[in-house]
Amino acid sequence: MSLSITSSVSSRSAARGLVPLCAAVGAYLFYLSAGEILLRDSDTMWQIRVGQWILEHGAMPTSDVFSFTRFGEPWISSSWLSQVMYALVYGGDWAGPVILSSMAIGATVAIFLHLLSPYFDPARALLIAALALLLSTIHFLARPHVLALPVLLAFIGGLLAAADRRTSPSWWLLPLMTLWANLHGGFVLGLALIGPIGLEAVWNAGPGRRRQLVVRWGLFGLAALAASCVTPYGWNSLLGATKILSLGKLLTLIGEWKPADFSKPSFFEATLLGLICYRRLTLSVPRILLLLGLIWMALSHVRNIEVFAFIAPLVLAKPIAEQWATTGAAAARFGETRAFPVVTMLAVIAMVIGAWVTTAMFVAQHQFKFLPMFSPVAAVDVLQQHKAQRVFSTAPFGGYMVSRDMKVFIDGRAELYGEQFVLDYYDALDARDVGQLLGLLDKYRIDATLLSSDSPAGNALDHLKGWKRLYKDDIAVIHVRSDETKAGAAAGQSTN
């Protein structure tokens, strides 16, 4: 009887230990099967082209080589490692980037559940993870921030775990900071959170240990700052990563940097309402400040909702578990699962093989396609046949044009072009002032335009003297200067 009971407990414990892995594989297969939702942003295309450039030249870009409006001006790639990784898996089709991004999402889920396991039973942890995925999916794209997400979670989760134990962070988190700094510019967030999370550890420590913790967290912060500079660009990576925050008014016009929109129901809105209604939870002052900071970030810019979705539960995990009296039981179960590495390893091998076979079969029968509205294939063919050199195009088309080795007017690198340039670009697209549109086209000596088929600027050019429509389909419209305009421009240049 005792042997039977022991075997049953062992089986249940091993099963609990596999929950993060099973959930990770499930998340990976889900996003793989729905791969097109990861291919909704044309920035993916120029990110891959930057990675290809790095591999071709064996060097890091230090100036712009992809536009004609900023060609040669200083520019660094704070996401160079992610771009190289995407370039390595991109084989002319989109299967590689989709698989790599799905793997990163799966790893994020596994790390998230591992961090929650000391506080919640598997059912509650899976429910929280599902909500985090629902909140974040809108910003899950085949771009560098997705590859950095598991590193972000591991680093910040490590800080919060140390604060929960009222100790200083592990020095093993420093390599994570270095990796994060080479994957994506969001590593600045990790540096910014060291102080507030350290305050939580000091706040709850005994009076005799507070000075020691302040020193240790301070030293760790300095070490993390140094670790973030271990990149090909050194401390310039830190400066480059913060440059986007200086774009002022422009941030309210870029989709992912816009404030949260509550004009229609959303999971984010429901989550905030749930937090407001749950009044029985008691938090320390530092945790309140952390939570308010995460909410403010998510309200200010929709791209930060995923940070809120995965970090806020870690901030609240210990207080909720203490209130529900689940901390001890969950920790005991977590300790039990560590006692069966052989069973776990065999299960890991089986699931990895199963996921690999499923991936191979699915990719062989399914061709991933990028969102057509960002891939004006036929229009770019016409432009190249027309030998257009200076094309005024929309930023969403910029990524595809860069992938076709065309110098662009603008793409998704807003920090390169600057606030005023991009604001002028938006004003020209709106075509509310036709004179301003024509002035911009003349200023940059534009010989052709590539705009979305329903663009106000494209409609205006249909009726402007000196321009004629060359091509139009459901995605894009092309206008070129008329022969009279070209002749006048050539005469003016020869006179000068």
Short mmCIF file of C-alpha atoms in Angstrom, two decimals:
data_model
loop_
_atom_site.label_atom_id
_atom_site.label_comp_id
_atom_site.label_asym_id
_atom_site.label_seq_id
_atom_site.Cartn_x
_atom_site.Cartn_y
_atom_site.Cartn_z
CA MET A 1 0.00 0.00 0.00
CA SER A 2 2.71 2.50 0.96
CA LEU A 3 4.61 1.69 -2.24
CA SER A 4 1.48 2.37 -4.29
CA ILE A 5 0.85 5.69 -2.55
CA THR A 6 4.47 6.76 -3.03
CA SER A 7 4.30 5.90 -6.72
CA SER A 8 1.08 7.90 -7.13
CA VAL A 9 2.54 10.96 -5.41
CA SER A 10 5.68 10.67 -7.52
CA SER A 11 3.65 10.56 -10.72
CA ARG A 12 1.59 13.61 -9.74
CA SER A 13 4.72 15.54 -8.76
CA ALA A 14 6.45 14.69 -12.04
CA ALA A 15 3.32 15.76 -13.94
CA ARG A 16 3.27 19.11 -12.13
CA GLY A 17 6.91 19.63 -13.00
CA LEU A 18 6.07 19.21 -16.68
CA VAL A 19 3.33 21.86 -16.66
CA PRO A 20 5.62 24.75 -17.78
CA LEU A 21 7.09 22.62 -20.56
CA CYS A 22 3.70 21.37 -21.76
CA ALA A 23 2.34 24.92 -21.76
CA ALA A 24 5.43 26.17 -23.62
CA VAL A 25 5.03 23.52 -26.32
CA GLY A 26 1.32 24.30 -26.56
CA ALA A 27 1.98 28.04 -26.96
CA TYR A 28 4.71 27.35 -29.54
CA LEU A 29 2.43 25.13 -31.64
CA PHE A 30 -0.45 27.60 -31.40
CA TYR A 31 1.58 30.56 -32.69
CA LEU A 32 3.23 28.35 -35.30
CA SER A 33 -0.16 27.24 -36.63
CA ALA A 34 -1.37 30.86 -36.66
CA GLY A 35 1.96 32.14 -37.99
CA GLU A 36 0.47 34.91 -40.14
CA ILE A 37 -0.44 36.89 -37.01
CA LEU A 38 3.32 37.29 -36.45
CA LEU A 39 3.75 38.72 -39.98
CA ARG A 40 1.73 41.92 -39.63
CA ASP A 41 4.46 44.55 -39.47
CA SER A 42 6.70 45.58 -42.35
CA ASP A 43 9.48 46.45 -39.89
CA THR A 44 10.22 42.72 -39.89
CA MET A 45 11.54 43.06 -43.45
CA TRP A 46 14.07 45.79 -42.81
CA GLN A 47 15.10 44.11 -39.55
CA ILE A 48 16.05 41.01 -41.55
CA ARG A 49 17.82 43.13 -44.18
CA VAL A 50 19.92 44.78 -41.45
CA GLY A 51 20.87 41.31 -40.17
CA GLN A 52 21.82 40.25 -43.70
CA TRP A 53 23.94 43.39 -44.08
CA ILE A 54 25.79 42.57 -40.85
CA LEU A 55 26.46 39.02 -42.03
CA GLU A 56 27.55 40.18 -45.49
CA HIS A 57 29.95 42.86 -44.24
CA GLY A 58 31.07 41.22 -40.99
CA ALA A 59 30.62 44.57 -39.24
CA MET A 60 28.07 46.62 -37.31
CA PRO A 61 26.26 49.48 -39.06
CA THR A 62 27.31 52.88 -37.74
CA SER A 63 25.52 55.00 -40.34
CA ASP A 64 22.43 54.71 -42.47
CA VAL A 65 22.75 52.83 -45.75
CA PHE A 66 19.09 52.12 -46.53
CA SER A 67 17.55 55.54 -47.21
CA PHE A 68 18.34 58.44 -49.54
CA THR A 69 17.02 61.06 -47.11
CA ARG A 70 19.39 60.11 -44.24
CA PHE A 71 22.09 58.23 -46.12
CA GLY A 72 25.43 58.38 -44.30
CA GLU A 73 24.03 59.90 -41.11
CA PRO A 74 24.92 58.24 -37.77
CA TRP A 75 22.75 55.26 -36.89
CA ILE A 76 23.33 52.15 -34.81
CA SER A 77 21.30 48.99 -34.46
CA SER A 78 20.53 48.27 -30.82
CA SER A 79 18.83 45.01 -31.87
CA TRP A 80 21.67 43.66 -33.97
CA LEU A 81 21.75 40.16 -32.44
CA SER A 82 18.03 39.61 -33.01
CA GLN A 83 18.36 40.89 -36.56
CA VAL A 84 21.21 38.47 -37.25
CA MET A 85 19.18 35.60 -35.78
CA TYR A 86 16.23 36.41 -38.01
CA ALA A 87 18.51 36.75 -41.04
CA LEU A 88 20.06 33.34 -40.35
CA VAL A 89 16.68 31.57 -40.25
CA TYR A 90 15.19 33.50 -43.18
CA GLY A 91 15.58 31.36 -46.27
CA GLY A 92 13.51 33.34 -48.73
CA ASP A 93 10.26 32.28 -47.07
CA TRP A 94 8.76 33.20 -43.72
CA ALA A 95 8.81 29.80 -42.00
CA GLY A 96 12.12 30.48 -40.21
CA PRO A 97 11.11 33.81 -38.60
CA VAL A 98 7.71 32.38 -37.58
CA ILE A 99 9.32 29.32 -35.97
CA LEU A 100 11.93 31.41 -34.16
CA SER A 101 9.34 33.88 -32.85
CA SER A 102 7.01 31.08 -31.76
CA MET A 103 9.88 29.42 -29.88
CA ALA A 104 10.56 32.70 -28.06
CA ILE A 105 6.89 32.95 -27.04
CA GLY A 106 6.94 29.34 -25.84
CA ALA A 107 10.09 30.02 -23.78
CA THR A 108 8.39 33.09 -22.27
CA VAL A 109 5.43 30.98 -21.15
CA ALA A 110 7.72 28.35 -19.59
CA ILE A 111 9.72 30.97 -17.66
CA PHE A 112 6.53 32.74 -16.56
CA LEU A 113 5.00 29.56 -15.15
CA HIS A 114 8.29 28.65 -13.46
CA LEU A 115 8.34 32.03 -11.71
CA LEU A 116 4.69 31.66 -10.62
CA SER A 117 5.05 28.05 -9.42
CA PRO A 118 6.20 28.89 -5.84
CA TYR A 119 2.99 30.88 -5.30
CA PHE A 120 0.17 29.27 -7.31
CA ASP A 121 -1.03 25.80 -8.14
CA PRO A 122 -0.77 24.80 -11.84
CA ALA A 123 -4.42 25.56 -12.64
CA ARG A 124 -4.24 29.16 -11.37
CA ALA A 125 -0.81 29.70 -12.94
CA LEU A 126 -2.07 28.49 -16.32
CA LEU A 127 -5.06 30.81 -16.08
CA ILE A 128 -2.79 33.79 -15.38
CA ALA A 129 -0.50 32.78 -18.27
CA ALA A 130 -3.49 32.53 -20.63
CA LEU A 131 -4.60 36.05 -19.67
CA ALA A 132 -1.06 37.38 -20.21
CA LEU A 133 -1.01 35.86 -23.71
CA LEU A 134 -4.42 37.36 -24.53
CA LEU A 135 -3.20 40.79 -23.49
CA SER A 136 0.09 40.48 -25.39
CA THR A 137 -0.86 38.81 -28.67
CA ILE A 138 -1.60 42.15 -30.35
CA HIS A 139 2.12 42.97 -30.09
CA PHE A 140 3.48 39.50 -30.83
CA LEU A 141 5.30 40.08 -34.12
CA ALA A 142 8.34 38.59 -35.81
CA ARG A 143 10.54 41.39 -34.50
CA PRO A 144 13.41 41.70 -32.00
CA HIS A 145 11.26 42.53 -28.97
CA VAL A 146 9.69 39.05 -29.12
CA LEU A 147 13.11 37.36 -29.03
CA ALA A 148 14.04 39.54 -26.04
CA LEU A 149 10.80 38.82 -24.14
CA PRO A 150 11.97 35.60 -22.39
CA VAL A 151 15.19 37.36 -21.35
CA LEU A 152 13.21 40.35 -20.07
CA LEU A 153 11.01 38.03 -18.02
CA ALA A 154 13.92 36.00 -16.63
CA PHE A 155 15.86 39.12 -15.60
CA ILE A 156 12.99 41.04 -14.00
CA GLY A 157 11.59 37.83 -12.53
CA GLY A 158 14.99 37.18 -10.95
CA LEU A 159 14.96 40.65 -9.40
CA LEU A 160 11.46 40.16 -7.99
CA ALA A 161 12.34 36.71 -6.65
CA ALA A 162 15.30 38.23 -4.81
CA ALA A 163 13.04 40.96 -3.40
CA ASP A 164 10.53 38.34 -2.26
CA ARG A 165 13.35 36.53 -0.41
CA ARG A 166 14.60 39.89 0.95
CA THR A 167 18.06 39.24 -0.48
CA SER A 168 20.22 40.80 -3.17
CA PRO A 169 19.96 39.64 -6.82
CA SER A 170 22.05 36.77 -8.14
CA TRP A 171 25.13 37.82 -10.09
CA TRP A 172 24.05 35.23 -12.68
CA LEU A 173 21.48 37.78 -13.85
CA LEU A 174 24.26 39.96 -15.29
CA PRO A 175 24.85 37.75 -18.38
CA LEU A 176 21.11 38.02 -19.01
CA MET A 177 21.43 41.81 -19.05
CA THR A 178 24.26 41.59 -21.57
CA LEU A 179 22.22 39.27 -23.78
CA TRP A 180 19.18 41.54 -23.47
CA ALA A 181 21.23 44.61 -24.42
CA ASN A 182 22.32 42.90 -27.64
CA LEU A 183 18.84 41.61 -28.50
CA HIS A 184 16.71 44.73 -28.04
CA GLY A 185 16.82 48.29 -26.74
CA GLY A 186 14.20 47.48 -24.13
CA PHE A 187 17.00 46.48 -21.74
CA VAL A 188 16.74 50.05 -20.43
CA LEU A 189 13.57 48.97 -18.64
CA GLY A 190 15.50 46.29 -16.75
CA LEU A 191 18.03 48.88 -15.58
CA ALA A 192 15.24 51.26 -14.56
CA LEU A 193 13.47 48.62 -12.45
CA ILE A 194 16.51 47.62 -10.36
CA GLY A 195 16.00 50.58 -8.01
CA PRO A 196 12.24 50.18 -7.37
CA ILE A 197 12.49 46.40 -6.93
CA GLY A 198 15.52 46.83 -4.69
CA LEU A 199 13.48 49.26 -2.59
CA GLU A 200 10.92 46.47 -2.04
CA ALA A 201 13.66 44.15 -0.73
CA VAL A 202 15.02 46.84 1.61
CA TRP A 203 11.53 47.89 2.75
CA ASN A 204 10.66 44.43 4.06
CA ALA A 205 14.08 43.56 5.48
CA GLY A 206 14.93 43.80 9.14
CA PRO A 207 16.49 47.09 10.32
CA GLY A 208 19.86 45.40 10.81
CA ARG A 209 20.05 44.20 7.20
CA ARG A 210 18.83 47.26 5.34
CA ARG A 211 22.17 49.01 4.97
CA GLN A 212 23.78 45.82 3.70
CA LEU A 213 20.98 45.28 1.16
CA VAL A 214 21.21 48.88 -0.06
CA VAL A 215 24.91 48.41 -0.75
CA ARG A 216 24.42 45.05 -2.48
CA TRP A 217 21.56 46.25 -4.67
CA GLY A 218 23.52 49.40 -5.50
CA LEU A 219 26.56 47.35 -6.54
CA PHE A 220 24.35 45.08 -8.59
CA GLY A 221 22.82 48.10 -10.33
CA LEU A 222 26.26 49.43 -11.27
CA ALA A 223 27.33 45.97 -12.46
CA ALA A 224 24.14 45.65 -14.54
CA LEU A 225 24.82 49.06 -16.09
CA ALA A 226 28.32 47.90 -17.03
CA ALA A 227 26.93 44.59 -18.35
CA SER A 228 24.50 46.47 -20.60
CA CYS A 229 27.45 48.18 -22.28
CA VAL A 230 29.03 44.87 -23.35
CA THR A 231 27.85 45.28 -26.93
CA PRO A 232 29.62 46.12 -30.21
CA TYR A 233 28.63 49.76 -29.62
CA GLY A 234 29.64 49.98 -25.96
CA TRP A 235 27.82 52.64 -23.97
CA ASN A 236 26.35 54.03 -27.21
CA SER A 237 23.83 51.18 -27.06
CA LEU A 238 22.37 52.77 -23.95
CA LEU A 239 22.16 56.19 -25.61
CA GLY A 240 20.71 54.76 -28.80
CA ALA A 241 18.06 52.78 -26.94
CA THR A 242 16.74 55.90 -25.20
CA LYS A 243 16.72 58.05 -28.36
CA ILE A 244 13.22 56.91 -29.35
CA LEU A 245 11.85 58.48 -26.17
CA SER A 246 12.91 61.95 -27.37
CA LEU A 247 10.50 61.98 -30.34
CA GLY A 248 7.90 64.00 -28.44
CA LYS A 249 4.60 64.51 -30.28
CA LEU A 250 5.54 61.90 -32.85
CA LEU A 251 5.05 59.07 -30.34
CA THR A 252 1.30 59.82 -30.32
CA LEU A 253 1.14 59.09 -34.07
CA ILE A 254 3.08 55.81 -34.25
CA GLY A 255 0.69 52.87 -33.76
CA GLU A 256 2.53 50.89 -31.09
CA TRP A 257 3.54 54.03 -29.19
CA LYS A 258 0.02 55.44 -28.98
CA PRO A 259 -1.83 55.56 -25.64
CA ALA A 260 -4.24 52.75 -24.79
CA ASP A 261 -7.62 53.18 -26.47
CA PHE A 262 -10.69 52.51 -24.32
CA SER A 263 -13.22 53.50 -26.99
CA LYS A 264 -14.02 49.80 -27.44
CA PRO A 265 -13.89 46.86 -25.00
CA SER A 266 -10.55 45.07 -24.58
CA PHE A 267 -8.91 42.47 -22.35
CA PHE A 268 -6.62 45.19 -20.99
CA GLU A 269 -9.61 47.29 -19.93
CA ALA A 270 -11.22 44.27 -18.26
CA THR A 271 -7.98 43.47 -16.42
CA LEU A 272 -7.69 46.99 -15.03
CA LEU A 273 -11.33 46.90 -13.90
CA GLY A 274 -10.65 43.58 -12.18
CA LEU A 275 -7.69 45.09 -10.30
CA ILE A 276 -9.79 48.06 -9.21
CA CYS A 277 -12.62 45.83 -7.96
CA TYR A 278 -10.27 43.57 -6.00
CA ARG A 279 -9.81 45.74 -2.90
CA ARG A 280 -8.89 43.21 -0.24
CA LEU A 281 -5.24 42.88 -1.26
CA THR A 282 -2.68 44.64 0.94
CA LEU A 283 0.54 45.75 -0.80
CA SER A 284 3.68 47.41 0.47
CA VAL A 285 4.41 50.94 -0.72
CA PRO A 286 7.17 49.83 -3.16
CA ARG A 287 4.86 47.21 -4.72
CA ILE A 288 2.11 49.81 -5.10
CA LEU A 289 4.58 52.10 -6.87
CA LEU A 290 5.75 49.24 -9.10
CA LEU A 291 2.20 48.32 -10.04
CA LEU A 292 1.23 51.94 -10.70
CA GLY A 293 4.35 52.35 -12.83
CA LEU A 294 3.49 49.29 -14.94
CA ILE A 295 -0.09 50.52 -15.38
CA TRP A 296 1.13 53.99 -16.37
CA MET A 297 3.51 52.48 -18.95
CA ALA A 298 0.71 50.38 -20.46
CA LEU A 299 -1.71 53.32 -20.55
CA SER A 300 0.91 55.58 -22.14
CA HIS A 301 1.99 53.21 -24.92
CA VAL A 302 0.13 50.11 -26.10
CA ARG A 303 3.40 48.31 -26.78
CA ASN A 304 3.96 48.20 -23.00
CA ILE A 305 0.79 46.19 -22.36
CA GLU A 306 2.78 42.97 -22.76
CA VAL A 307 5.24 44.15 -20.09
CA PHE A 308 2.32 44.85 -17.77
CA ALA A 309 0.75 41.46 -18.62
CA PHE A 310 3.82 39.43 -17.63
CA ILE A 311 5.40 41.56 -14.89
CA ALA A 312 2.34 42.73 -12.92
CA PRO A 313 1.39 39.14 -11.94
CA LEU A 314 4.92 38.62 -10.58
CA VAL A 315 4.62 41.81 -8.53
CA LEU A 316 1.29 40.61 -7.08
CA ALA A 317 2.11 36.88 -6.78
CA LYS A 318 3.52 36.79 -3.27
CA PRO A 319 0.92 39.09 -1.62
CA ILE A 320 -1.95 37.17 -3.27
CA ALA A 321 -0.48 33.80 -2.32
CA GLU A 322 -0.03 34.95 1.28
CA GLN A 323 -3.62 36.13 1.41
CA TRP A 324 -4.88 32.86 -0.08
CA ALA A 325 -2.47 30.87 2.13
CA THR A 326 -1.13 29.00 -0.90
CA THR A 327 2.54 29.96 -0.64
CA GLY A 328 3.65 27.03 1.51
CA ALA A 329 1.68 24.41 -0.39
CA ALA A 330 2.79 25.65 -3.79
CA ALA A 331 6.43 25.86 -2.69
CA ALA A 332 6.25 22.31 -1.35
CA ARG A 333 4.84 21.04 -4.62
CA PHE A 334 7.51 22.94 -6.49
CA GLY A 335 10.18 21.30 -4.33
CA GLU A 336 8.70 17.85 -4.99
CA THR A 337 8.92 18.28 -8.74
CA ARG A 338 12.66 18.79 -8.58
CA ALA A 339 13.18 15.27 -7.25
CA PHE A 340 12.41 13.47 -10.52
CA PRO A 341 14.89 14.69 -13.17
CA VAL A 342 14.94 11.38 -15.06
CA VAL A 343 11.19 11.36 -15.69
CA THR A 344 11.24 15.03 -16.55
CA MET A 345 14.16 14.65 -18.95
CA LEU A 346 12.51 11.74 -20.78
CA ALA A 347 9.32 13.77 -21.10
CA VAL A 348 11.28 16.79 -22.35
CA ILE A 349 12.96 14.69 -25.03
CA ALA A 350 9.65 13.20 -26.11
CA MET A 351 7.94 16.60 -26.34
CA VAL A 352 10.84 18.21 -28.21
CA ILE A 353 10.85 15.39 -30.75
CA GLY A 354 7.06 15.61 -31.08
CA ALA A 355 7.17 19.38 -31.57
CA TRP A 356 9.97 19.06 -34.16
CA VAL A 357 8.08 16.42 -36.16
CA THR A 358 4.87 18.47 -36.00
CA THR A 359 6.76 21.58 -37.14
CA ALA A 360 8.37 19.78 -40.07
CA MET A 361 5.04 18.33 -41.23
CA PHE A 362 3.18 21.63 -40.85
CA VAL A 363 5.81 23.75 -42.62
CA ALA A 364 5.99 21.25 -45.49
CA GLN A 365 2.26 21.71 -46.15
CA HIS A 366 1.80 25.38 -45.26
CA GLN A 367 3.39 28.44 -46.84
CA PHE A 368 3.52 31.46 -44.52
CA LYS A 369 2.55 34.71 -46.19
CA PHE A 370 3.27 38.24 -45.07
CA LEU A 371 0.33 40.62 -44.79
CA PRO A 372 -0.24 41.67 -48.47
CA MET A 373 -0.99 45.31 -47.63
CA PHE A 374 2.69 45.75 -46.64
CA SER A 375 4.10 43.91 -49.68
CA PRO A 376 3.47 45.95 -52.86
CA VAL A 377 5.24 43.39 -55.06
CA ALA A 378 3.77 44.38 -58.43
CA ALA A 379 4.12 48.12 -57.74
CA VAL A 380 7.80 47.81 -56.80
CA ASP A 381 8.37 45.75 -59.98
CA VAL A 382 6.95 48.67 -61.97
CA LEU A 383 9.16 51.18 -60.12
CA GLN A 384 12.29 49.15 -60.79
CA GLN A 385 11.37 48.81 -64.46
CA HIS A 386 10.82 52.57 -64.54
CA LYS A 387 14.27 53.00 -62.89
CA ALA A 388 12.88 55.32 -60.24
CA GLN A 389 15.61 56.40 -57.80
CA ARG A 390 14.03 58.84 -55.36
CA VAL A 391 10.63 57.46 -54.36
CA PHE A 392 8.33 59.12 -51.84
CA SER A 393 6.64 56.17 -50.16
CA THR A 394 4.72 55.40 -47.00
CA ALA A 395 6.69 54.08 -44.02
CA PRO A 396 4.86 50.69 -44.05
CA PHE A 397 6.11 50.14 -47.63
CA GLY A 398 9.64 51.06 -46.57
CA GLY A 399 10.40 47.66 -45.09
CA TYR A 400 9.52 45.83 -48.30
CA MET A 401 11.45 48.33 -50.43
CA VAL A 402 14.54 47.87 -48.24
CA SER A 403 14.21 44.10 -48.73
CA ARG A 404 14.25 44.77 -52.50
CA ASP A 405 17.48 46.82 -52.14
CA MET A 406 15.79 50.14 -52.90
CA LYS A 407 16.84 53.31 -51.11
CA VAL A 408 13.78 54.61 -49.28
CA PHE A 409 12.35 57.96 -48.29
CA ILE A 410 11.32 56.63 -44.88
CA ASP A 411 10.87 53.33 -43.02
CA GLY A 412 10.15 52.27 -39.43
CA ARG A 413 13.31 53.75 -37.89
CA ALA A 414 11.68 56.90 -36.52
CA GLU A 415 14.66 57.61 -34.24
CA LEU A 416 16.85 57.98 -37.37
CA TYR A 417 14.58 60.41 -39.22
CA GLY A 418 13.69 62.58 -36.26
CA GLU A 419 10.49 64.16 -35.01
CA GLN A 420 10.11 67.06 -37.46
CA PHE A 421 10.91 65.01 -40.56
CA VAL A 422 8.29 62.37 -39.72
CA LEU A 423 5.69 65.00 -38.78
CA ASP A 424 6.25 66.66 -42.19
CA TYR A 425 5.85 63.24 -43.80
CA TYR A 426 2.50 62.69 -42.04
CA ASP A 427 1.30 66.14 -43.07
CA ALA A 428 2.23 65.40 -46.69
CA LEU A 429 0.35 62.10 -46.61
CA ASP A 430 -2.78 63.85 -45.33
CA ALA A 431 -2.55 66.29 -48.28
CA ARG A 432 -4.59 68.90 -46.45
CA ASP A 433 -2.13 71.48 -47.77
CA VAL A 434 -1.33 70.63 -51.40
CA GLY A 435 1.40 73.25 -51.47
CA GLN A 436 3.15 71.55 -48.55
CA LEU A 437 2.96 68.19 -50.34
CA LEU A 438 4.46 69.61 -53.52
CA GLY A 439 7.09 71.47 -51.53
CA LEU A 440 8.24 68.25 -49.86
CA LEU A 441 8.35 66.41 -53.22
CA ASP A 442 10.47 69.21 -54.70
CA LYS A 443 12.71 69.53 -51.63
CA TYR A 444 13.79 65.90 -51.83
CA ARG A 445 13.77 65.81 -55.66
CA ILE A 446 11.22 63.00 -55.74
CA ASP A 447 10.78 61.43 -59.18
CA ALA A 448 8.04 58.92 -58.22
CA THR A 449 5.64 58.20 -55.38
CA LEU A 450 4.52 54.85 -53.97
CA LEU A 451 1.47 55.30 -51.76
CA SER A 452 -1.37 53.13 -50.49
CA SER A 453 -4.21 52.95 -53.01
CA ASP A 454 -6.55 54.98 -50.77
CA SER A 455 -3.99 57.58 -49.65
CA PRO A 456 -5.21 61.21 -49.62
CA ALA A 457 -1.85 62.25 -51.11
CA GLY A 458 -2.31 59.74 -53.95
CA ASN A 459 -5.82 61.10 -54.66
CA ALA A 460 -4.43 64.64 -54.68
CA LEU A 461 -1.66 63.75 -57.15
CA ASP A 462 -4.31 62.46 -59.58
CA HIS A 463 -5.39 66.09 -60.03
CA LEU A 464 -2.10 67.99 -59.71
CA LYS A 465 -0.36 69.44 -62.73
CA GLY A 466 3.09 67.99 -63.31
CA TRP A 467 2.24 64.51 -62.03
CA LYS A 468 0.58 61.51 -63.66
CA ARG A 469 -0.55 58.13 -62.44
CA LEU A 470 1.63 55.30 -63.72
CA TYR A 471 0.14 52.29 -61.92
CA LYS A 472 -2.55 51.31 -59.42
CA ASP A 473 -3.79 48.09 -57.84
CA ASP A 474 -5.63 47.17 -54.63
CA ILE A 475 -2.51 47.80 -52.53
CA ALA A 476 -0.56 50.71 -54.00
CA VAL A 477 -0.62 53.54 -56.48
CA ILE A 478 2.37 55.03 -58.33
CA HIS A 479 2.68 58.57 -59.63
CA VAL A 480 5.61 59.95 -61.64
CA ARG A 481 6.52 63.39 -62.82
CA SER A 482 5.12 64.29 -66.21
CA ASP A 483 7.46 64.91 -69.14
CA GLU A 484 7.06 68.69 -68.89
CA THR A 485 8.01 68.66 -65.23
CA LYS A 486 11.07 66.49 -65.89
CA ALA A 487 12.22 68.81 -68.66
CA GLY A 488 11.81 71.86 -66.44
CA ALA A 489 13.72 70.22 -63.61
CA ALA A 490 16.55 69.21 -65.97
CA ALA A 491 16.79 72.74 -67.34
CA GLY A 492 16.90 74.17 -63.84
CA GLN A 493 19.74 71.83 -62.85
CA SER A 494 21.78 72.66 -65.97
CA THR A 495 21.34 76.40 -65.27
CA ASN A 496 22.56 75.93 -61.73
#
